Coordinates of C-alpha atoms in Angstrom, one line a residue:
L274 CA -6.7 -26.4 -9.1
H275 CA -4.1 -23.5 -9.1
G276 CA -4.2 -23.5 -5.3
G277 CA -4.0 -27.1 -5.1
G278 CA -0.5 -27.5 -5.9
L279 CA 0.6 -26.6 -9.4
I280 CA 2.8 -24.0 -7.9
G281 CA 2.3 -25.5 -4.5
D282 CA 4.4 -26.7 -1.7
H283 CA 6.3 -29.2 -4.0
P284 CA 5.8 -29.6 -7.6
V285 CA 6.8 -33.3 -7.6
A286 CA 3.5 -34.0 -5.8
I287 CA 1.3 -32.5 -8.5
E288 CA -0.4 -35.8 -9.2
R289 CA -1.2 -36.4 -5.5
R290 CA -2.3 -32.8 -4.8
L291 CA -4.6 -32.5 -7.7
Q292 CA -6.6 -35.7 -6.9
G293 CA -9.7 -33.6 -6.9
A294 CA -9.1 -32.9 -10.7
R295 CA -9.0 -36.6 -11.5
Q296 CA -12.6 -36.8 -12.0
H297 CA -14.7 -38.2 -14.9
F298 CA -15.3 -34.9 -16.5
I299 CA -11.7 -34.1 -17.0
R300 CA -10.9 -37.6 -18.3
K301 CA -13.8 -37.7 -20.7
H302 CA -13.8 -34.3 -22.2
L303 CA -10.1 -33.1 -22.2
R304 CA -7.8 -36.1 -22.8
S305 CA -7.8 -35.7 -26.6
Q306 CA -7.8 -31.9 -26.7
C307 CA -4.2 -31.1 -25.8
P308 CA -1.6 -33.9 -26.0
P309 CA 0.5 -34.2 -22.9
Q310 CA 3.9 -34.6 -24.7
A311 CA 3.5 -31.0 -26.0
F312 CA 4.2 -29.9 -22.5
A313 CA 7.2 -32.2 -21.7
A314 CA 9.7 -29.5 -22.1
Y315 CA 8.0 -27.8 -19.0
G316 CA 8.0 -30.8 -16.8
L317 CA 4.2 -30.5 -16.4
D318 CA 1.9 -33.4 -16.2
D319 CA -1.2 -34.3 -18.3
I320 CA -3.5 -32.9 -15.6
T321 CA -2.0 -29.4 -16.1
V322 CA -2.4 -29.8 -19.8
R323 CA -6.1 -30.6 -19.5
V324 CA -6.7 -27.7 -17.2
A325 CA -5.1 -25.5 -19.9
A326 CA -7.3 -27.1 -22.5
L327 CA -10.4 -26.4 -20.3
H328 CA -9.5 -22.8 -20.5
G329 CA -9.3 -22.9 -24.4
I330 CA -5.6 -22.5 -24.5
R331 CA -5.1 -24.4 -27.7
H332 CA -4.0 -22.1 -30.3
R333 CA -0.6 -20.6 -31.5
E334 CA 1.6 -21.2 -28.5
P335 CA -0.3 -23.5 -26.1
Q336 CA 2.7 -24.5 -24.0
Q337 CA 3.7 -21.0 -23.2
A338 CA 0.1 -19.8 -22.6
A339 CA -0.6 -22.7 -20.2
V340 CA 2.6 -22.0 -18.3
R341 CA 1.8 -18.3 -17.9
M342 CA -1.8 -19.0 -16.8
L343 CA -1.2 -21.9 -14.4
A344 CA 2.0 -21.3 -12.8
P345 CA 3.3 -17.6 -12.8
G346 CA 7.1 -17.5 -13.0
L347 CA 7.5 -21.1 -14.0
A348 CA 8.1 -20.2 -17.7
R349 CA 11.5 -19.0 -17.0
S350 CA 12.5 -21.3 -14.2
Q351 CA 12.6 -25.1 -13.5
D352 CA 11.4 -26.2 -10.1
M353 CA 11.3 -29.8 -11.2
P354 CA 13.9 -31.6 -13.3
E355 CA 12.7 -32.8 -16.7
S356 CA 14.8 -35.8 -17.3
S357 CA 16.2 -37.3 -14.0
P358 CA 13.8 -40.0 -12.6
Q359 CA 16.4 -40.9 -10.0
A360 CA 16.4 -37.3 -8.7
L361 CA 12.6 -37.4 -8.4
K362 CA 12.6 -40.8 -6.7
H363 CA 15.0 -39.3 -4.0
D364 CA 12.9 -36.1 -3.8
A365 CA 9.7 -38.1 -3.3
E366 CA 11.3 -40.1 -0.5
G367 CA 12.4 -36.9 1.3
I368 CA 9.1 -35.2 1.0
E369 CA 7.3 -38.2 2.4
A370 CA 9.5 -38.0 5.6
Y371 CA 9.0 -34.1 5.6
V372 CA 5.3 -34.4 5.6
H373 CA 5.4 -36.8 8.5
G374 CA 7.7 -34.6 10.6
R375 CA 10.8 -36.8 10.3
Y376 CA 13.0 -33.9 9.5
R377 CA 16.4 -35.5 10.1
E378 CA 15.4 -38.4 8.0
C379 CA 14.4 -36.2 5.0
V380 CA 17.6 -34.4 4.6
P381 CA 19.7 -37.1 3.0
P382 CA 17.3 -38.1 0.2
L383 CA 16.6 -34.6 -0.7
R384 CA 20.3 -33.9 -0.8
K385 CA 20.7 -37.0 -3.1
A386 CA 17.9 -35.5 -5.4
Y387 CA 20.1 -32.5 -5.9
E388 CA 23.2 -34.5 -6.4
A389 CA 21.4 -36.5 -9.1
D390 CA 20.4 -33.3 -10.8
P391 CA 22.4 -30.2 -9.8
T392 CA 19.7 -28.0 -11.5
F393 CA 17.1 -29.4 -8.9
Y394 CA 17.5 -26.4 -6.4
V395 CA 14.0 -26.8 -4.9
A396 CA 15.2 -30.2 -3.6
L397 CA 18.1 -28.5 -1.8
L398 CA 15.9 -25.7 -0.6
M399 CA 13.6 -28.3 1.0
A400 CA 16.7 -30.1 2.5
G401 CA 17.5 -26.8 4.2
V402 CA 14.0 -26.4 5.5
C403 CA 14.2 -30.0 7.0
A404 CA 17.6 -29.4 8.4
G405 CA 16.5 -26.2 10.1
N406 CA 13.4 -28.0 11.5
A407 CA 15.7 -30.6 12.8
G408 CA 17.9 -28.2 14.6
L409 CA 20.8 -28.5 12.1
G410 CA 21.2 -24.8 11.6
A411 CA 24.6 -24.9 10.0
T412 CA 23.6 -27.6 7.6
A413 CA 20.6 -25.5 6.6
D414 CA 22.6 -22.5 6.0
S415 CA 25.1 -24.5 3.8
F416 CA 22.2 -25.6 1.6
Y417 CA 20.7 -22.1 1.3
A418 CA 24.1 -20.7 0.4
I419 CA 24.2 -23.0 -2.6
V420 CA 20.6 -22.2 -3.6
A421 CA 20.6 -18.4 -3.2
P422 CA 22.9 -17.4 -6.2
H423 CA 20.5 -19.4 -8.4
K424 CA 17.3 -17.8 -7.1
D425 CA 16.4 -16.8 -10.6
R426 CA 16.0 -20.4 -11.5
L427 CA 13.2 -20.9 -8.9
S428 CA 9.7 -20.0 -9.6
A429 CA 8.2 -17.0 -7.8
Y430 CA 6.7 -19.3 -5.2
Y431 CA 9.9 -20.9 -4.3
A432 CA 12.0 -17.8 -4.5
A433 CA 9.7 -16.3 -1.8
R434 CA 10.0 -19.5 0.1
L435 CA 13.8 -19.3 -0.1
D436 CA 13.7 -15.6 1.2
A437 CA 11.4 -16.7 4.1
A438 CA 13.6 -19.7 5.1
M439 CA 16.8 -17.5 5.1
A440 CA 15.1 -14.8 7.1
G441 CA 14.1 -17.4 9.7
R442 CA 17.5 -18.8 10.0
A443 CA 18.8 -15.1 10.6
G444 CA 16.2 -14.7 13.4
D445 CA 14.1 -12.3 11.4
L446 CA 10.6 -13.5 12.2
E447 CA 9.0 -10.6 10.4
G448 CA 11.0 -11.3 7.3
Y449 CA 10.0 -15.0 7.5
V450 CA 6.4 -14.0 7.6
A451 CA 6.8 -11.5 4.8
G452 CA 8.5 -14.0 2.5
N453 CA 5.8 -16.6 3.1
R454 CA 3.1 -14.0 2.5
R455 CA 4.7 -13.3 -0.9
A456 CA 4.6 -17.1 -1.5
A457 CA 0.9 -17.3 -0.4
A458 CA 0.0 -14.5 -2.8
V459 CA 1.6 -16.3 -5.8
G460 CA 0.2 -19.7 -4.6
P461 CA -3.1 -19.3 -2.7
G462 CA -4.0 -22.5 -0.9
T463 CA -0.4 -23.6 -0.6
K464 CA 1.5 -24.4 2.6
A465 CA 2.8 -20.9 2.6
S466 CA -0.4 -19.8 4.4
Y467 CA 0.5 -22.3 7.2
N468 CA 3.9 -20.9 7.5
V469 CA 2.5 -17.4 7.8
A470 CA 0.2 -18.7 10.7
Q471 CA 3.3 -20.3 12.2
G472 CA 5.2 -17.1 12.1
V473 CA 2.6 -14.7 13.4
I474 CA 1.5 -16.9 16.3
Q475 CA 5.1 -16.5 17.6
L476 CA 4.7 -12.7 17.3
G477 CA 1.5 -12.8 19.4
R478 CA -0.8 -12.2 16.5
A479 CA -3.3 -15.1 17.3
R480 CA -6.2 -13.8 15.3
E481 CA -4.0 -13.3 12.2
A482 CA -2.7 -16.9 12.7
R483 CA -6.1 -18.5 12.8
E484 CA -7.4 -16.4 9.8
A485 CA -4.3 -17.6 7.8
L486 CA -5.1 -21.3 8.6
R487 CA -8.6 -20.9 7.8
Q488 CA -7.5 -20.5 4.1
L489 CA -6.6 -24.1 4.2
D490 CA -8.4 -27.3 4.8
P491 CA -6.5 -29.9 7.1
D492 CA -8.4 -32.8 5.5
R493 CA -7.1 -31.9 1.9
E494 CA -3.7 -31.2 0.5
P495 CA -1.4 -29.6 1.1
M496 CA -2.3 -29.8 4.8
K497 CA -3.3 -33.4 4.8
G498 CA -0.9 -35.3 6.8
W499 CA 0.3 -32.2 8.9
L500 CA -0.8 -32.7 12.5
S501 CA 0.9 -29.4 13.3
Y502 CA -1.9 -27.5 11.4
Y503 CA -4.2 -28.5 14.2
S504 CA -1.7 -27.6 17.0
V505 CA -1.1 -24.1 15.6
Y506 CA -4.8 -23.5 15.1
A507 CA -5.6 -24.8 18.6
N508 CA -2.8 -22.6 20.1
A509 CA -4.2 -19.6 18.2
A510 CA -7.9 -20.2 19.4
H511 CA -6.5 -20.7 22.9
A512 CA -4.7 -17.5 22.9
L513 CA -8.0 -15.8 21.8
G514 CA -9.8 -17.4 24.6
D515 CA -11.9 -19.3 22.3
Y516 CA -11.6 -22.7 24.0
Q517 CA -14.7 -24.2 22.4
D518 CA -13.2 -23.5 18.8
E519 CA -9.9 -25.1 20.2
L520 CA -11.8 -28.2 21.4
Q521 CA -13.5 -28.6 18.1
M522 CA -10.2 -28.6 16.2
A523 CA -8.5 -30.8 18.7
R524 CA -11.3 -33.4 18.1
R525 CA -10.8 -33.0 14.4
A526 CA -7.2 -33.8 15.1
R527 CA -7.9 -37.0 17.1
A528 CA -10.2 -38.2 14.5
A529 CA -7.6 -37.7 11.9
Y530 CA -4.7 -39.1 14.3
P531 CA -6.3 -41.7 16.5
G532 CA -3.8 -43.1 19.0
D533 CA -1.4 -40.0 18.5
V534 CA -0.4 -38.4 21.8
R535 CA 0.0 -35.1 20.3
A536 CA -3.6 -35.1 19.2
A537 CA -4.8 -36.3 22.6
D538 CA -2.8 -33.5 24.2
L539 CA -4.7 -30.8 22.2
E540 CA -8.1 -32.2 23.4
A541 CA -6.9 -32.6 27.0
E542 CA -5.6 -29.0 27.3
A543 CA -8.9 -27.7 25.7
L544 CA -10.9 -29.7 28.1
A545 CA -8.9 -28.4 31.1
A546 CA -9.2 -24.7 29.8
L547 CA -13.0 -25.2 29.5
G548 CA -13.3 -26.4 33.1
R549 CA -14.1 -30.0 32.3
P550 CA -11.8 -31.9 34.6
V551 CA -13.5 -35.2 34.5
E552 CA -13.2 -35.6 30.8
A553 CA -9.7 -34.1 30.9
E554 CA -8.5 -36.7 33.5
Q555 CA -10.3 -39.5 31.7
L556 CA -8.1 -38.6 28.7
L557 CA -5.0 -38.2 30.7
T558 CA -5.5 -41.7 32.0
Q559 CA -5.5 -43.0 28.5
I560 CA -2.5 -40.8 27.5
Q561 CA -0.4 -42.5 30.3
T562 CA -0.2 -45.7 28.2
T563 CA -0.2 -44.0 24.7
P564 CA 3.1 -44.5 22.7
S565 CA 5.4 -41.5 22.3
A566 CA 5.0 -39.6 19.1
A567 CA 7.4 -38.5 16.2
G568 CA 9.7 -35.8 17.6
D569 CA 10.0 -37.5 20.9
V570 CA 6.7 -36.0 22.2
T571 CA 6.0 -38.3 25.2
P572 CA 3.0 -39.0 27.7
G573 CA 5.2 -37.5 30.4
E574 CA 5.6 -34.2 28.6
V575 CA 2.0 -34.0 27.6
T576 CA 0.8 -34.8 31.1
T577 CA 3.0 -31.8 32.3
L578 CA 1.4 -29.5 29.8
V579 CA -2.1 -30.4 30.9
A580 CA -1.2 -30.0 34.6
L581 CA -0.1 -26.5 33.8
E582 CA -3.4 -25.8 32.0
F583 CA -5.3 -27.1 35.1
A584 CA -3.2 -24.7 37.2
A585 CA -3.8 -21.8 34.8
H586 CA -7.6 -22.2 35.1
G587 CA -7.6 -22.5 38.9
N588 CA -7.8 -26.3 39.4
A589 CA -4.8 -26.6 41.8
A590 CA -5.8 -30.1 43.0
A591 CA -5.7 -31.6 39.4
A592 CA -2.6 -29.6 38.6
K593 CA -0.7 -31.2 41.5
R594 CA -2.1 -34.6 40.9
W595 CA -1.0 -34.8 37.2
S596 CA 2.3 -32.9 37.6
E597 CA 3.2 -35.7 40.1
A598 CA 1.9 -38.3 37.6
A599 CA 4.2 -36.8 35.0
V600 CA 7.3 -37.1 37.3
K601 CA 6.3 -40.8 38.0
W602 CA 6.0 -41.4 34.3
F603 CA 9.6 -40.3 33.7
D604 CA 10.8 -42.2 36.8
A605 CA 9.4 -45.4 35.4
L606 CA 11.3 -45.2 31.9
P607 CA 13.8 -47.9 31.2
A608 CA 17.4 -46.6 31.9
A609 CA 18.4 -46.1 28.2
E610 CA 15.4 -44.0 27.5
A611 CA 15.7 -42.1 30.7
R612 CA 19.2 -41.0 29.7
T613 CA 18.1 -39.1 26.5
A614 CA 18.5 -35.4 26.5
D615 CA 14.8 -34.9 25.7
N616 CA 13.6 -37.1 28.5
R617 CA 15.9 -35.6 30.9
G618 CA 14.9 -32.1 30.0
D619 CA 11.3 -32.9 30.1
K620 CA 11.7 -34.6 33.5
A621 CA 13.5 -31.5 34.8
Y622 CA 10.5 -29.3 33.8
A623 CA 8.1 -31.8 35.3
L624 CA 10.1 -31.5 38.5
Y625 CA 10.1 -27.8 38.3
V626 CA 6.3 -27.7 37.8
V627 CA 5.7 -29.9 40.9
G628 CA 8.0 -27.7 43.0
R629 CA 11.1 -29.8 43.3
Y630 CA 13.4 -27.1 42.2
K631 CA 16.7 -28.4 43.4
D632 CA 16.1 -31.8 41.7
A633 CA 15.2 -30.0 38.6
A634 CA 18.4 -27.9 38.7
S635 CA 20.5 -31.0 39.3
L636 CA 19.1 -32.6 36.2
I637 CA 19.7 -29.5 34.1
D638 CA 23.3 -29.2 35.5
G639 CA 23.9 -32.8 34.2
L640 CA 22.5 -31.9 30.8
A641 CA 24.7 -28.8 30.5
A642 CA 27.7 -30.9 31.2
D643 CA 26.8 -33.6 28.7
W644 CA 25.4 -31.3 26.0
P645 CA 26.8 -27.7 26.0
D646 CA 24.5 -27.1 23.0
P647 CA 21.9 -25.7 23.1
P648 CA 23.5 -23.2 25.4
G649 CA 20.2 -22.6 27.2
W650 CA 20.9 -25.7 29.4
R651 CA 23.5 -23.6 31.0
A652 CA 21.3 -20.8 32.0
W653 CA 18.2 -22.8 33.0
P654 CA 19.3 -23.7 36.6
G655 CA 19.0 -20.0 37.3
G656 CA 15.1 -20.2 37.6
P657 CA 15.0 -23.0 40.2
A658 CA 18.0 -21.4 42.1
A659 CA 16.0 -18.1 42.4
L660 CA 13.1 -20.0 43.7
V661 CA 15.0 -21.7 46.5
D662 CA 16.9 -18.5 47.4
D663 CA 20.2 -19.6 46.1
T664 CA 21.4 -16.1 45.8
A665 CA 25.0 -17.0 44.6
R666 CA 23.8 -19.3 41.9
T667 CA 21.2 -17.0 40.8
T668 CA 23.7 -14.1 40.5
E669 CA 26.0 -16.3 38.6
M670 CA 23.5 -17.2 36.0
Q671 CA 22.5 -13.6 35.6
R672 CA 26.1 -12.6 34.8
V673 CA 26.5 -15.4 32.4
I674 CA 23.4 -14.3 30.5
Q675 CA 24.2 -10.5 30.8
D676 CA 27.8 -11.1 29.6
N677 CA 26.5 -13.1 26.5
R678 CA 28.5 -16.1 27.6
L679 CA 25.8 -18.5 26.4
A680 CA 26.6 -18.1 22.6

């Protein structure tokens, strides 16, 4: 129960995260043993109270004893407001979007939750996490700057999550991992373990990432609803060369998210790595007509990735066939969709993979002119230029990067 969310990813979701506790035994034997109203001052629900009663904490100071046992650090902090239903309503709306990866969408309601109750620092912390995930770095920093001076008002779990988030924003990946490790130690079974995996996979520590994810169950809270659990796990298994494990997890993802192009991508890449091209290509044919997913993940982008996987495992014919199919997918887009930065960038990469380097560079030049941020657009043409022996352009890009003129 402790790991299920009492000090977990978001206290507002206690009821949802402790569904396993809502069983007949708890209802029958504990409802009368410790009245829920006794805990109102701590913002804890009746499930928490009943767990406390189950442990026999019913004498002298039951409220304080339950808090100490069930949520270390909560007794002198307040992660969840006690008397602001409107704040909780906004927070629930924001967390719902967060769980489904709609990061831009979750920032306004989480900010409103804080505005409705200025003691609700966790809501603003999570608004910062969402803003950072959405690429709104300055917005994330502004939220963290408000929360940081009040870190002592956070539970130990969220204090560690704040440290991790700020380290991540500063580019300190080791600090990000360390902060999330502290959070995971305080709250085993919480999303902090996923964050550890997400960090260490970027540091090249795939085995460590997989072990962190094995502490969680993607079919249960807090990972239920997080497709990215499957993708990080699959990437870790792939990096370890354990393609069969990768395929098993990819198929679990497809079972949980039927019709989602991201889950289909995981399976197609695993099949390509296992040298099972017939199955992979059958799946790619289905992917061509699958709708794009949240975060603008498109069938064209997925097809390019699987083509690269074919190439990496020696199937040059399939790699050529499907990289060309990816370009055709982008060519067939309606004009308005074809003009988006994501689709132009992904098409440029597909052109690069298929060997049309000048066409790729031309697209990226247009992106750099239209969207100077992120600055990487301005350096990207250096790769294609080098491949077609455009010495002048290659040298120009090298100087831009060396002189730090992209910042």
